[in-house]
Amino acid sequence: EVQLVESGGGMVQPGGSLRLSCAASGFTLSSYDMSWFRQAPGKGPEWVSSIAPGIGTTYYADSVKGRFTISRDNAKNTVYLQMNSLKPEDTAVYYCAAKFGLTSTGSSDFQSWGQGTQVTVSS
């Protein structure tokens, strides 16, 4: 059974940092496009970042480029999202998602999703 479990969310002040983790089971995530999406209240899913299968090329939305870093630990079958210099507009539920094949920024292309973890940036 394919399962994704996120952790690491919480509340942080503007300018702070958090690291989200997404532990995968039932498949080898290094063979999949692993992505992070977020969804703020009243809005649709927003693609945040992806790490491609194989060599692990990374991609970022313009809104997080230079502040967020996606990475992967193949031995732990876990993908991470390091979030620095957080802003109030980063507040959302963050989801990791898995897709076999080419990378994509479209949420409808992803077959497997975690349950989400809340990130709140507020003073």
Short mmCIF file of C-alpha atoms in Angstrom, two decimals:
data_model
loop_
_atom_site.label_atom_id
_atom_site.label_comp_id
_atom_site.label_asym_id
_atom_site.label_seq_id
_atom_site.Cartn_x
_atom_site.Cartn_y
_atom_site.Cartn_z
CA GLU A 1 0.00 0.00 0.00
CA VAL A 2 1.34 3.40 -1.00
CA GLN A 3 1.42 5.78 1.94
CA LEU A 4 2.79 9.28 2.50
CA VAL A 5 3.00 10.74 6.00
CA GLU A 6 3.95 14.37 6.53
CA SER A 7 5.28 15.88 9.73
CA GLY A 8 7.05 19.00 10.93
CA GLY A 9 4.38 21.65 10.59
CA GLY A 10 3.62 24.17 13.29
CA MET A 11 3.42 27.83 14.11
CA VAL A 12 6.38 30.11 13.60
CA GLN A 13 7.01 33.86 13.58
CA PRO A 14 7.75 35.69 10.33
CA GLY A 15 11.37 35.14 9.37
CA GLY A 16 11.48 31.78 11.09
CA SER A 17 12.16 28.32 9.73
CA LEU A 18 10.51 24.92 9.62
CA ARG A 19 11.45 21.61 8.06
CA LEU A 20 8.70 19.40 6.75
CA SER A 21 9.22 15.67 6.29
CA CYS A 22 7.31 13.22 4.12
CA ALA A 23 7.94 9.56 4.83
CA ALA A 24 6.97 7.19 2.05
CA SER A 25 6.08 3.52 2.26
CA GLY A 26 4.96 1.00 -0.31
CA PHE A 27 7.16 2.40 -3.07
CA THR A 28 10.66 3.77 -3.69
CA LEU A 29 10.33 7.52 -3.80
CA SER A 30 13.58 8.06 -5.67
CA SER A 31 11.79 6.60 -8.71
CA TYR A 32 8.95 9.09 -8.49
CA ASP A 33 8.39 12.78 -8.94
CA MET A 34 7.97 13.93 -5.33
CA SER A 35 6.36 17.31 -4.89
CA TRP A 36 5.06 19.62 -2.24
CA PHE A 37 1.80 21.52 -2.64
CA ARG A 38 0.08 23.88 -0.27
CA GLN A 39 -3.46 25.03 0.16
CA ALA A 40 -4.48 28.17 1.99
CA PRO A 41 -8.04 28.66 3.27
CA GLY A 42 -10.44 29.42 0.43
CA LYS A 43 -7.84 28.77 -2.28
CA GLY A 44 -6.96 25.90 -4.58
CA PRO A 45 -3.82 23.77 -4.33
CA GLU A 46 -0.62 25.61 -5.16
CA TRP A 47 2.45 23.79 -6.37
CA VAL A 48 5.49 24.65 -4.24
CA SER A 49 8.43 22.45 -5.21
CA SER A 50 9.40 19.18 -6.86
CA ILE A 51 12.34 16.81 -6.92
CA ALA A 52 12.60 14.69 -10.03
CA PRO A 53 13.18 10.94 -10.01
CA GLY A 54 16.68 9.65 -10.58
CA ILE A 55 19.29 12.38 -10.30
CA GLY A 56 16.90 14.57 -8.33
CA THR A 57 16.72 17.84 -10.23
CA THR A 58 14.79 20.34 -8.11
CA TYR A 59 12.19 22.92 -9.09
CA TYR A 60 10.57 25.75 -7.17
CA ALA A 61 7.66 28.11 -7.49
CA ASP A 62 8.77 31.72 -7.86
CA SER A 63 7.07 32.55 -4.57
CA VAL A 64 9.42 30.29 -2.59
CA LYS A 65 12.58 30.30 -4.69
CA GLY A 66 15.63 31.15 -2.60
CA ARG A 67 13.78 30.46 0.66
CA PHE A 68 12.70 26.82 0.41
CA THR A 69 14.82 23.77 -0.33
CA ILE A 70 13.53 20.34 -1.29
CA SER A 71 15.71 17.29 -0.70
CA ARG A 72 15.49 13.55 -0.54
CA ASP A 73 17.04 10.85 1.65
CA ASN A 74 16.86 7.66 -0.35
CA ALA A 75 17.99 5.48 2.56
CA LYS A 76 15.11 6.77 4.67
CA ASN A 77 12.68 6.93 1.76
CA THR A 78 11.84 10.44 2.92
CA VAL A 79 11.56 13.80 1.20
CA TYR A 80 12.04 17.09 3.04
CA LEU A 81 11.08 20.71 2.57
CA GLN A 82 13.32 23.15 4.41
CA MET A 83 11.49 26.46 4.71
CA ASN A 84 13.45 29.56 5.71
CA SER A 85 12.53 33.24 5.92
CA LEU A 86 8.89 32.31 6.31
CA LYS A 87 6.23 34.90 5.57
CA PRO A 88 2.59 35.13 6.65
CA GLU A 89 1.56 34.34 3.08
CA ASP A 90 3.24 30.93 3.45
CA THR A 91 0.49 29.95 5.88
CA ALA A 92 -1.28 26.88 4.48
CA VAL A 93 -1.73 23.16 4.80
CA TYR A 94 1.27 21.55 3.10
CA TYR A 95 0.92 18.25 1.29
CA CYS A 96 3.47 15.95 -0.25
CA ALA A 97 2.48 14.07 -3.35
CA ALA A 98 3.95 11.37 -5.56
CA LYS A 99 3.72 10.87 -9.31
CA PHE A 100 5.29 8.24 -11.50
CA GLY A 101 6.83 9.60 -14.66
CA LEU A 102 7.68 13.11 -15.78
CA THR A 103 7.58 15.97 -13.31
CA SER A 104 4.46 18.07 -13.18
CA THR A 105 3.12 21.11 -11.35
CA GLY A 106 -0.50 20.10 -11.80
CA SER A 107 -2.12 18.64 -8.70
CA SER A 108 -4.47 16.47 -10.76
CA ASP A 109 -1.47 14.57 -12.18
CA PHE A 110 -0.48 13.15 -8.79
CA GLN A 111 -1.75 9.76 -7.72
CA SER A 112 -0.74 9.66 -4.09
CA TRP A 113 -1.09 12.28 -1.37
CA GLY A 114 -0.28 12.64 2.28
CA GLN A 115 -2.73 13.86 4.89
CA GLY A 116 -1.20 17.33 5.09
CA THR A 117 0.50 19.32 7.82
CA GLN A 118 -0.46 22.82 8.92
CA VAL A 119 2.07 25.64 8.71
CA THR A 120 1.11 28.93 10.31
CA VAL A 121 3.32 32.00 10.09
CA SER A 122 2.18 34.71 12.43
CA SER A 123 3.53 37.17 14.95
#
